[in-house]
Backbone as JSON, one array per atom type, in Angstrom:
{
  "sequence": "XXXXXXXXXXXXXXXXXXXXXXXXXXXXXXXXXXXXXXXXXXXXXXXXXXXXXXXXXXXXXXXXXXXXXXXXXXXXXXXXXXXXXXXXXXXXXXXXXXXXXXXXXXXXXXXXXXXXXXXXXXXXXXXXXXXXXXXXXXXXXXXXXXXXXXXXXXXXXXXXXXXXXXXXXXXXXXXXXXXXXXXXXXXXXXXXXXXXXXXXXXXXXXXXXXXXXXXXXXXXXXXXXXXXXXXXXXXXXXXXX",
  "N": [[232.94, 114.06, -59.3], [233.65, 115.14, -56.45], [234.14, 115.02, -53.17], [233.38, 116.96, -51.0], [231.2, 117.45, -51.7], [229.23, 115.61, -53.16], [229.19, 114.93, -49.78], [227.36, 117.13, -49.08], [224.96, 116.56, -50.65], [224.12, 114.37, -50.04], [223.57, 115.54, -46.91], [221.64, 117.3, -47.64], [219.83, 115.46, -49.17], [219.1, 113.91, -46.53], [218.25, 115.92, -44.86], [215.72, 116.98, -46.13], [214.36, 114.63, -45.87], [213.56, 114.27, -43.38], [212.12, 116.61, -42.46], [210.13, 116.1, -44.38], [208.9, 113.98, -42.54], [208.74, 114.91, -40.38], [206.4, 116.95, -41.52], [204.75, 115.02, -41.98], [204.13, 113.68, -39.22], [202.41, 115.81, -38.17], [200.58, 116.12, -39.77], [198.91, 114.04, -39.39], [198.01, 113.98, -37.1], [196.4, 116.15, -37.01], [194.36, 115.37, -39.08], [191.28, 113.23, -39.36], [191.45, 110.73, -37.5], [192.41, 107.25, -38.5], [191.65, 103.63, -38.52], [193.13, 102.42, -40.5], [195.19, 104.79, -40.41], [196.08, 104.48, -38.15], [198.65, 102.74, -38.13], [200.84, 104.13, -38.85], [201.29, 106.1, -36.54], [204.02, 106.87, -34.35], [206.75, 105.03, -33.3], [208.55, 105.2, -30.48], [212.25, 105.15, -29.89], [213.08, 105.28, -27.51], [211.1, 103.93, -26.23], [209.07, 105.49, -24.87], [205.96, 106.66, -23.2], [202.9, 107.84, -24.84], [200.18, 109.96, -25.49], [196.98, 111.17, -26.8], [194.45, 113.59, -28.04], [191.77, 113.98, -29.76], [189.27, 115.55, -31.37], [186.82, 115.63, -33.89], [184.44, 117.66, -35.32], [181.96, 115.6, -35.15], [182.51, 113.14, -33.79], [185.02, 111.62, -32.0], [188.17, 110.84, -30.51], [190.76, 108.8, -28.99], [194.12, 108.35, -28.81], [196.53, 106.14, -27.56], [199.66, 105.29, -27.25], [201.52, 103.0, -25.72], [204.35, 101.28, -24.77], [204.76, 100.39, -22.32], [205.21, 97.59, -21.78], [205.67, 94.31, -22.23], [204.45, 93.61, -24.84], [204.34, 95.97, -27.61], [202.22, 98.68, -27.94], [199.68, 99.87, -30.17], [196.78, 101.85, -29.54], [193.53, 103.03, -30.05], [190.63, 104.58, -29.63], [187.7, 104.87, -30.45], [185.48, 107.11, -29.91], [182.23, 107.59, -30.8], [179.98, 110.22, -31.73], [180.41, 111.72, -29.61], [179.85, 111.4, -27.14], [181.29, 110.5, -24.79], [181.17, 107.59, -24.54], [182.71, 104.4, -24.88], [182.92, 103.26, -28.4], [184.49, 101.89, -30.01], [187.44, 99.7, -30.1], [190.99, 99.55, -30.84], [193.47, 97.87, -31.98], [196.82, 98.42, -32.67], [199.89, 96.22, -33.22], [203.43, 96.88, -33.51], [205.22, 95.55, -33.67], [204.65, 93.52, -34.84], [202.68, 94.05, -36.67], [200.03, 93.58, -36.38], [196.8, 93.58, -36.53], [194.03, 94.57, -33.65], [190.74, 94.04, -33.05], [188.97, 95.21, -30.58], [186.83, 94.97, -27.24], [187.55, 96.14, -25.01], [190.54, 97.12, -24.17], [193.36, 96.06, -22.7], [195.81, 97.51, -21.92], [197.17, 99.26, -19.38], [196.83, 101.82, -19.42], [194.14, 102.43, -20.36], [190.68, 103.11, -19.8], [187.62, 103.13, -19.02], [186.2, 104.56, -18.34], [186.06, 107.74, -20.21], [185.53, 110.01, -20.1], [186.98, 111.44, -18.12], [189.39, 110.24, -18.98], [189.83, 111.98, -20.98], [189.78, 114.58, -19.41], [192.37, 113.97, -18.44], [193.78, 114.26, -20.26], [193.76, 116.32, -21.09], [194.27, 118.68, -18.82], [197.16, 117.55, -18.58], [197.61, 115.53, -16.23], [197.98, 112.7, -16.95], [200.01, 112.52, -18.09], [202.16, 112.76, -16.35], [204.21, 110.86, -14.76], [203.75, 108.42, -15.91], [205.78, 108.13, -17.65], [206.27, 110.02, -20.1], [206.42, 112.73, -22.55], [207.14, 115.9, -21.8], [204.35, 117.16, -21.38], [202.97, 120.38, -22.48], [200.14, 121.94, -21.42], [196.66, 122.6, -20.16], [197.27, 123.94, -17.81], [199.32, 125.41, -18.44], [199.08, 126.94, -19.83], [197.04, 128.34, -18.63], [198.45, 129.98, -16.71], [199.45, 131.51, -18.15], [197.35, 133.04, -19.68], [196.51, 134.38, -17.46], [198.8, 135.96, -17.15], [198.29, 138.17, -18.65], [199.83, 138.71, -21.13], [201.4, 140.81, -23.65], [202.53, 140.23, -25.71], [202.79, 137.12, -25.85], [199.96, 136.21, -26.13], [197.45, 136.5, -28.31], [194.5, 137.55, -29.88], [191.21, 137.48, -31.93], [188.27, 137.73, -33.81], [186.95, 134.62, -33.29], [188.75, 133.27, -31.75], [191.39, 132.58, -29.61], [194.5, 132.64, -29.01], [197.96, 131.75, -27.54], [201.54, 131.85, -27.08], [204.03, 129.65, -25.31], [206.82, 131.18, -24.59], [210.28, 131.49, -24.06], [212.28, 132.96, -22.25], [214.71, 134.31, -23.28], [214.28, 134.1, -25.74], [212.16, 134.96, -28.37], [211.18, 134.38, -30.65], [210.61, 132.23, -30.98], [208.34, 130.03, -30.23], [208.2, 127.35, -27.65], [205.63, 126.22, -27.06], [202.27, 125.88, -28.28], [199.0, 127.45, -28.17], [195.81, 127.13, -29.16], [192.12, 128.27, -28.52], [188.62, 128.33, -28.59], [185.33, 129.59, -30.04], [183.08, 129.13, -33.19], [180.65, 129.26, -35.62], [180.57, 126.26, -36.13], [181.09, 125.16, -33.73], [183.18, 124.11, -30.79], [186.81, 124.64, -30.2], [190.09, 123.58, -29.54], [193.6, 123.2, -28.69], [196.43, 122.06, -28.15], [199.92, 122.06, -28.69], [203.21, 120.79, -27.96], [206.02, 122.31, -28.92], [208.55, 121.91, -28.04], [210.76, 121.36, -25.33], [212.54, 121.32, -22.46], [214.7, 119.69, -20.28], [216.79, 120.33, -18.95], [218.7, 123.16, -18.07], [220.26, 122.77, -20.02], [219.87, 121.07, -21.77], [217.65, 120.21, -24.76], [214.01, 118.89, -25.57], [212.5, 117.18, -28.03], [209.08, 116.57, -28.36], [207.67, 113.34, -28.97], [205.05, 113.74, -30.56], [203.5, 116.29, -31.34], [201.1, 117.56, -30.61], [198.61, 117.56, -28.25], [196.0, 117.67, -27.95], [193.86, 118.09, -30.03], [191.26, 119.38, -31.37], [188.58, 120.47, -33.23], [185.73, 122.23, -34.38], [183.95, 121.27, -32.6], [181.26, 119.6, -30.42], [182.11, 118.4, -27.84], [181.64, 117.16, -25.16], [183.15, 117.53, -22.72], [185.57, 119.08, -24.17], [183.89, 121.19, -24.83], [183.04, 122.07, -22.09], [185.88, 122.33, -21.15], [186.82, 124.57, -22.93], [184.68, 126.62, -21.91], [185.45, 127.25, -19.58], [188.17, 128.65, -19.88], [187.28, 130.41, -21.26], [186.11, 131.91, -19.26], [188.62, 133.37, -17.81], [190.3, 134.38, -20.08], [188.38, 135.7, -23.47], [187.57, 135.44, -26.78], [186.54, 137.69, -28.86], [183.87, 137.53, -30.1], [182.78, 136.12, -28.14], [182.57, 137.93, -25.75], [181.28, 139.88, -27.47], [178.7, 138.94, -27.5], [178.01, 138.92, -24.75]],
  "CA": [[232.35, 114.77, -58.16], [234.43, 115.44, -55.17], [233.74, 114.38, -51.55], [232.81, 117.73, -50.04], [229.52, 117.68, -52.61], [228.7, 113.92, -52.26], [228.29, 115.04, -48.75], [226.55, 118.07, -49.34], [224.36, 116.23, -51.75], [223.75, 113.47, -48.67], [223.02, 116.48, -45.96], [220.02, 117.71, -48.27], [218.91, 114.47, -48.76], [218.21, 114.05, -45.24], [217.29, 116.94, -44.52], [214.8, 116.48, -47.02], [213.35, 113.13, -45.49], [213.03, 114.71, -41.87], [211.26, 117.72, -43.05], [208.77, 115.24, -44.61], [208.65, 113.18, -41.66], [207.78, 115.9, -39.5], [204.93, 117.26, -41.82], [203.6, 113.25, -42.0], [203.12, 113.4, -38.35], [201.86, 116.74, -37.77], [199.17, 115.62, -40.62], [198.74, 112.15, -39.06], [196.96, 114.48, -35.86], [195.47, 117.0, -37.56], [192.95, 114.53, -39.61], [190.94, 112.37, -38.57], [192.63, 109.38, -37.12], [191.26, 105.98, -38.36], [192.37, 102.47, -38.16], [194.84, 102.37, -41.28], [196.3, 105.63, -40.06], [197.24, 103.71, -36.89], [200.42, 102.06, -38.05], [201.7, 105.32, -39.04], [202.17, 106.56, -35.68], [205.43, 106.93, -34.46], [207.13, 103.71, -32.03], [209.65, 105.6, -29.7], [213.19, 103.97, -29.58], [213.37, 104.46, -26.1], [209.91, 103.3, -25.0], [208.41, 106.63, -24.53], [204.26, 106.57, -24.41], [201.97, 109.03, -25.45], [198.71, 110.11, -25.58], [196.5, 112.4, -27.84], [192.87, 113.62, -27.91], [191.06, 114.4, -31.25], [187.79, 115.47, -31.98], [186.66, 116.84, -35.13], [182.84, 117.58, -35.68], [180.5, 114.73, -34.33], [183.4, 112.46, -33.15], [186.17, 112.27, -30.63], [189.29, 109.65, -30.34], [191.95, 108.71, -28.47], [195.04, 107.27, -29.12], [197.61, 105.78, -26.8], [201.39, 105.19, -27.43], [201.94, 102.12, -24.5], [205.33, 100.88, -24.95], [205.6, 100.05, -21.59], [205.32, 96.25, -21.66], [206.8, 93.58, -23.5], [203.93, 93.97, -26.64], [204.24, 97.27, -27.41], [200.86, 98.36, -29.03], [199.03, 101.68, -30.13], [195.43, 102.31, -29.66], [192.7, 103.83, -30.99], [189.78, 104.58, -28.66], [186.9, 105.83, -30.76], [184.02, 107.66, -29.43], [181.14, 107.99, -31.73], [178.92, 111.25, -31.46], [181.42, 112.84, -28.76], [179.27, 111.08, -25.95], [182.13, 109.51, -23.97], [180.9, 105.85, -24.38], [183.72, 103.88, -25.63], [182.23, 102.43, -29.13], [185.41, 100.77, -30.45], [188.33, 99.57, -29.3], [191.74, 98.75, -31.96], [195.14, 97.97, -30.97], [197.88, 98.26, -33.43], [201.38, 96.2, -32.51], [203.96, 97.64, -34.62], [206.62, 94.9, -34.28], [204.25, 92.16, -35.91], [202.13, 94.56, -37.95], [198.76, 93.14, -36.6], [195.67, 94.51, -35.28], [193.32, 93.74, -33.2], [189.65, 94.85, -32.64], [188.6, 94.86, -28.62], [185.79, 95.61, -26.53], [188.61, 96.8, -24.03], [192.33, 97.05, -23.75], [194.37, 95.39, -21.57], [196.69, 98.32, -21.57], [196.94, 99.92, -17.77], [196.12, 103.18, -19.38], [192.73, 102.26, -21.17], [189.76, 103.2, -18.98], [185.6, 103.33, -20.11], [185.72, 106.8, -18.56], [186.3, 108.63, -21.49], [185.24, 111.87, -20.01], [188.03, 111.43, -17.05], [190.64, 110.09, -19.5], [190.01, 113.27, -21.84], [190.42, 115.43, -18.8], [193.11, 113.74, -17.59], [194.65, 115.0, -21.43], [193.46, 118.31, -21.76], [195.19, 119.01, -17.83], [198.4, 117.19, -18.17], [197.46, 114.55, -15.41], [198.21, 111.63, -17.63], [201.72, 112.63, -18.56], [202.94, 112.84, -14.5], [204.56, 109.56, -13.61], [204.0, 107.46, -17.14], [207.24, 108.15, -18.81], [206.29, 110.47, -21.35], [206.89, 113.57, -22.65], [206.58, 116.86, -20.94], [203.51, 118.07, -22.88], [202.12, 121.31, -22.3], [198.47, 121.71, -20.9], [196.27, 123.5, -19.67], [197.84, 124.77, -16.68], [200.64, 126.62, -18.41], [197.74, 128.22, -20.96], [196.04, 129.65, -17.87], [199.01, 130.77, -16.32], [199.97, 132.71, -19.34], [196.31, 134.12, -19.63], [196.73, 135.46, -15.96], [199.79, 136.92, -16.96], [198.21, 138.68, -20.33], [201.53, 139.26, -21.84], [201.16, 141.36, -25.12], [203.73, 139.77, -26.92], [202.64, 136.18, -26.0], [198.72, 136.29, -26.68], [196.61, 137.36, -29.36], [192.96, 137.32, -30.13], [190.69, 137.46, -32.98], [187.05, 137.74, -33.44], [186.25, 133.76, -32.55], [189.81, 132.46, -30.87], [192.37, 133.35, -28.51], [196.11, 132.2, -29.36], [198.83, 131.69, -26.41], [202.25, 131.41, -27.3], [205.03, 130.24, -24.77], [208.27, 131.55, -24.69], [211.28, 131.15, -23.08], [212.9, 134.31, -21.65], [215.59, 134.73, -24.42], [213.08, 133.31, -27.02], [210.6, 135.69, -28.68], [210.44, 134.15, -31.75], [210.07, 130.36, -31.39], [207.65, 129.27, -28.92], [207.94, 126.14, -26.94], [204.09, 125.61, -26.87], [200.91, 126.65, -28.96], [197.65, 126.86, -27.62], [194.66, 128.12, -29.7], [191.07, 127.83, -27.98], [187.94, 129.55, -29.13], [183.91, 128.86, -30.62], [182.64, 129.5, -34.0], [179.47, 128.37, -35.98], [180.91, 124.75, -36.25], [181.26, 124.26, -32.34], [184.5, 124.36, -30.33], [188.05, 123.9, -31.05], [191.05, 123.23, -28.31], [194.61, 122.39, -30.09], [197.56, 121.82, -27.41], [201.06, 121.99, -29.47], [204.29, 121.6, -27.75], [207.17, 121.91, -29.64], [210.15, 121.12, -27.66], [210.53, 121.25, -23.65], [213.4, 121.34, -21.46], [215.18, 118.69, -19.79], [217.5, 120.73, -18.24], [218.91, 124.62, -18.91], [221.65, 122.92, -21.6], [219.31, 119.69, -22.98], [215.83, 120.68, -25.46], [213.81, 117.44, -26.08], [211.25, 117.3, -28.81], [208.18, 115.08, -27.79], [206.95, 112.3, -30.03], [203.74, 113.78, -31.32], [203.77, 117.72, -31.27], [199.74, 117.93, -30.66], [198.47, 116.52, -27.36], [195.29, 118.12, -27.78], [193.36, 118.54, -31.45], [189.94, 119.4, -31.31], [187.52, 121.84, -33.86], [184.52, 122.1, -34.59], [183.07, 120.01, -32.09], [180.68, 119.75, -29.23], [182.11, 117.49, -26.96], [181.4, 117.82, -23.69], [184.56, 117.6, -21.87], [186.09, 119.72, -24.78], [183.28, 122.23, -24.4], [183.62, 122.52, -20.45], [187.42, 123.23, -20.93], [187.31, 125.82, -23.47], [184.11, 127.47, -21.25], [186.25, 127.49, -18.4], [189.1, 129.1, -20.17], [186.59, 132.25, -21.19], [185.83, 133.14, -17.77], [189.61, 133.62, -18.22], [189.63, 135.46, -21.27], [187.31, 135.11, -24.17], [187.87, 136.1, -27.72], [185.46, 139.03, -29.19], [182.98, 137.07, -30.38], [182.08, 135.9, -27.06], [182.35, 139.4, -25.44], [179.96, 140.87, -27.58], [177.59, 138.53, -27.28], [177.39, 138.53, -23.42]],
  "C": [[233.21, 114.54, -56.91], [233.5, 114.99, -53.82], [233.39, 115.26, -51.04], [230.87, 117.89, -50.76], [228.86, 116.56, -52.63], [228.29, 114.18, -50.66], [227.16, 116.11, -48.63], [225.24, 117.65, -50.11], [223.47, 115.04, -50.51], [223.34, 114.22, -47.58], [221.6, 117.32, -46.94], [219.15, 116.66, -48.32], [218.1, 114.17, -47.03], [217.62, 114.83, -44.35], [215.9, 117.39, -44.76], [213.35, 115.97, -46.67], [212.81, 114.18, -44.15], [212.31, 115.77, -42.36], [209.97, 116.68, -43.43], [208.66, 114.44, -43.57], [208.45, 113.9, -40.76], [206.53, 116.49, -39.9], [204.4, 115.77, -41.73], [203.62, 113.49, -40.48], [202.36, 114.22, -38.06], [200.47, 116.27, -38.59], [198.55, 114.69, -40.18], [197.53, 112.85, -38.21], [196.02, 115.84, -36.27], [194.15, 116.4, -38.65], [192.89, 113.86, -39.0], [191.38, 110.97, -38.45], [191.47, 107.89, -37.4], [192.29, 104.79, -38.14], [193.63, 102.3, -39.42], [195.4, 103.57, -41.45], [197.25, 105.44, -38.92], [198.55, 103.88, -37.18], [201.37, 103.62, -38.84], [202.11, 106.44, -37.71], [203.07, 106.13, -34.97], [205.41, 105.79, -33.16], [208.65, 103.97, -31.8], [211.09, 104.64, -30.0], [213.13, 104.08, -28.12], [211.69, 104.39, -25.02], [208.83, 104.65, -24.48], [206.88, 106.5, -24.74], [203.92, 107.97, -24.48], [200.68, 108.64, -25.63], [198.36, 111.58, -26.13], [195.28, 112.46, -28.28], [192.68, 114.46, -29.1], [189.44, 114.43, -31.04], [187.59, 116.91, -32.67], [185.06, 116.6, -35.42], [182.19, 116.7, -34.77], [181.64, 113.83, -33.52], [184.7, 112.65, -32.69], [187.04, 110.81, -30.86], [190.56, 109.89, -29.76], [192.6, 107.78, -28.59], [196.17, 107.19, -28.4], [198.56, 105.13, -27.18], [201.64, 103.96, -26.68], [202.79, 100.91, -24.87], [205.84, 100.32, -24.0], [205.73, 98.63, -21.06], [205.89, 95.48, -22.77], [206.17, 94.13, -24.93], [203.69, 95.35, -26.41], [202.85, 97.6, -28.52], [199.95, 100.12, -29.01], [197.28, 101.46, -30.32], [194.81, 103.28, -29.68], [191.19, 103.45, -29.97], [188.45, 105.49, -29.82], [185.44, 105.87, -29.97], [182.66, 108.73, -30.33], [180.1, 109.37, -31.06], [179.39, 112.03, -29.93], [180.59, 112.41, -27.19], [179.58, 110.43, -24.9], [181.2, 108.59, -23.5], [182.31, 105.25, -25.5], [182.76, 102.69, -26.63], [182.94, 101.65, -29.64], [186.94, 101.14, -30.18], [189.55, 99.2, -30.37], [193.32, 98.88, -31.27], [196.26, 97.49, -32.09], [199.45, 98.13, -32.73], [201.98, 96.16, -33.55], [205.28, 96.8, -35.11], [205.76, 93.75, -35.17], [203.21, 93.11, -36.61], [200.51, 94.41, -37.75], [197.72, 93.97, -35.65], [194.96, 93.37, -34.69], [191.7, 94.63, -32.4], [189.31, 94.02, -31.42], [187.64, 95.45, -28.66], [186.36, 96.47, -25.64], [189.58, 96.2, -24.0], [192.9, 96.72, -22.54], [195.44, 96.22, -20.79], [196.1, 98.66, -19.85], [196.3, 101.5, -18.09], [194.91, 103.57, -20.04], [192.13, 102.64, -19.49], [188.33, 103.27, -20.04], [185.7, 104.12, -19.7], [186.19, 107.61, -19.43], [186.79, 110.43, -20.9], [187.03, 112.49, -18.74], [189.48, 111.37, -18.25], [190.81, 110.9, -20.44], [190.81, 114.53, -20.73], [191.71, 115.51, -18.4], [194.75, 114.52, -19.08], [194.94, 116.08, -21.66], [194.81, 118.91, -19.78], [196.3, 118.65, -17.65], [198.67, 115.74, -17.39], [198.46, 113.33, -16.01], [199.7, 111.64, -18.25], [202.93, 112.57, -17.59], [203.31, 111.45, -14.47], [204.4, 108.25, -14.78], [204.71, 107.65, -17.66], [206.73, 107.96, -20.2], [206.45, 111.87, -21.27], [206.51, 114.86, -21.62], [205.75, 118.32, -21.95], [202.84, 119.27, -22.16], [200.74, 121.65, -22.09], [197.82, 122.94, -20.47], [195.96, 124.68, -18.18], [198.58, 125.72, -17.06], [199.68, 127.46, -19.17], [197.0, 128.93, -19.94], [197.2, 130.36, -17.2], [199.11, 132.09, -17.23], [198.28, 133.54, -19.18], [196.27, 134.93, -18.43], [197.87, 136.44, -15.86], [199.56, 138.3, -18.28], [199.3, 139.46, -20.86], [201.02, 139.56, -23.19], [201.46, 140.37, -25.96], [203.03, 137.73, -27.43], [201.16, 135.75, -26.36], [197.86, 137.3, -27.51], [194.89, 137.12, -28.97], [192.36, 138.06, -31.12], [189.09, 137.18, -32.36], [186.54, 136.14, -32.57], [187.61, 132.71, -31.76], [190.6, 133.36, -30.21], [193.76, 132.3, -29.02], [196.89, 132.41, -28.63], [199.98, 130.92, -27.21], [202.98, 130.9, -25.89], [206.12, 129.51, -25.01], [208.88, 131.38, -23.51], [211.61, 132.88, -23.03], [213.61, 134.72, -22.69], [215.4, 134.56, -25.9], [212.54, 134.11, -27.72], [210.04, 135.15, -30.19], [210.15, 132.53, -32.07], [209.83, 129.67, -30.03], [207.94, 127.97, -28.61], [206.81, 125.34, -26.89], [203.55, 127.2, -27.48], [199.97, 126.42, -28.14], [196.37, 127.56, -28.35], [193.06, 127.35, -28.86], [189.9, 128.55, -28.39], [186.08, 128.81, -29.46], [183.89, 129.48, -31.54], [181.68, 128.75, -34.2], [179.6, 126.55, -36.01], [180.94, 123.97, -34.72], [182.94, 124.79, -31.83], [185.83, 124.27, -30.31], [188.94, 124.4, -29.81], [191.96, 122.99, -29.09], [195.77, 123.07, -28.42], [198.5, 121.75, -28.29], [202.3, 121.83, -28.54], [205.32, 121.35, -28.55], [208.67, 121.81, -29.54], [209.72, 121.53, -25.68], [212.09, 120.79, -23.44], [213.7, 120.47, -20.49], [215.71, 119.12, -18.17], [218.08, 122.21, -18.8], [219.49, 124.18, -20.3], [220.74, 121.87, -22.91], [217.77, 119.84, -23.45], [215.86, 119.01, -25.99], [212.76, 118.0, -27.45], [210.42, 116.17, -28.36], [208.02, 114.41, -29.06], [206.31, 112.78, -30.83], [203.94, 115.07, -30.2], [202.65, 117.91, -30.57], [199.33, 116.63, -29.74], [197.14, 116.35, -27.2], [195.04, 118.29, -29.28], [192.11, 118.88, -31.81], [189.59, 120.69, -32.15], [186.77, 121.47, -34.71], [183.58, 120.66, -34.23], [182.37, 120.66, -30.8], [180.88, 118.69, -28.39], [182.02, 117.79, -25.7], [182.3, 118.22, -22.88], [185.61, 118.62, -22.49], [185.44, 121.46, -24.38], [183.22, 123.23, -22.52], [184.92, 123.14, -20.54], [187.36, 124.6, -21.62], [185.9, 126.88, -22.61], [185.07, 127.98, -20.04], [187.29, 128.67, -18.77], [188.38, 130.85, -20.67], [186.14, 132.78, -20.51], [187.15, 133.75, -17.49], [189.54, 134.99, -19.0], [189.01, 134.75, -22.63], [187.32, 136.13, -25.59], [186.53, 137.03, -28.09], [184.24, 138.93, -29.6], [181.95, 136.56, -29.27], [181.79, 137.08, -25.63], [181.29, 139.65, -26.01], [178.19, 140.42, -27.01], [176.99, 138.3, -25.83], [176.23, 139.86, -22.92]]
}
């Protein structure tokens, strides 16, 4: 076997792995996040945190990235029955492997307001000035609805779908946003999938999905996506007004 196919044979392989290592995290945030899914999220090389709001059905969780002290450590904020009360507290550090169940985190970016530190997810807030990615929110999803661009939003009987694009882009959005109600309750899902540094440098963030929520009634979930159908409001909620 020759040397141009040995490498060729080595460029599939890893092409391979990353492909699966991008569906393992996208899966990681799309189910429900428990304590031995922890240590499977991702620990930046350069220190980057993150944050990411889930709620599926009766329960809600948040999990923070906070790399920015010596122990670097990921938590897991769950909130039983979507009633922002913080019911348990877990803190996975990824260089010694160990957990640790709390009443409250030490981190600077833990709070007991739940309902604040959801909003502060769903709007972006929480991404300003902590050195982390530049995740998409729900500022650029209302701009775009104010701009109702054909091309970039759809809608269906119980959701609304916002792509955005870059100017020279049309076929590979930067950011998802689907928002909507059906019989199950409400569903929110933030995506971005790369962001801009600068015109010449595209980053990818950590964790694609900043935002994951359906079929829930959480309160803070439910407020945002009401808000967003005085906006606009997929067909299901038209007819019924």
């Amino acid at each position: 076997m020759n040397m141009k196919k040995i490498l060729f044979i080595i460029f599939l392989y890893i092409l391979s792995i990353s492909s699966l290592f991008a569906i393992g995290l996208e899966d990681l945030q799309i189910k429900p996040v428990t304590i031995d899914r922890l240590k499977y999220f991702p620990v930046p090389e350069d220190n980057k945190n993150y944050f990411f709001l889930q709620a599926i059905e009766s329960d809600s969780f948040i999990v923070i990235g906070d790399f920015s002290g010596v122990d670097k450590r990921i938590i897991l904020i769950e909130d039983k029955n979507s009633d922002n009360t913080v019911d348990s507290v877990v803190e996975y550090y990824p260089l010694t492997k160990n957990y640790r169940i709390l009443k409250k985190s030490e981190s600077k970016f833990f709070t007991t307001d739940l309902a604040k530190l959801k909003r502060d997810i769903i709007t972006g807030n929480i991404y300003r000035g902590n050195y982390a990615d530049d995740m998409k929110s729900i500022d650029a999803l209302e701009a775009m609805l104010k701009k109702d661009d054909k091309i970039a939003i759809s809608e269906d009987v119980y959701s609304v779908t916002v792509r955005l694009l870059e100017i020279d882009e049309t076929k590979r959005p930067s950011a998802q946003f689907v928002y909507g109600k059906n019989a199950g309750g409400y569903f929110l899902q933030f995506k971005t999938d790369y962001y801009r540094k600068n015109f010449a440098t595209e980053i990818k963030p950590v964790l694609k999905f900043s935002v994951y929520c359906k079929d829930t009634n959480d309160s803070v979930v439910k407020e945002s996506v009401e808000n967003l159908f005085k906006i606009r409001a997929p067909r299901v909620i038209k007819e019924n007004k």
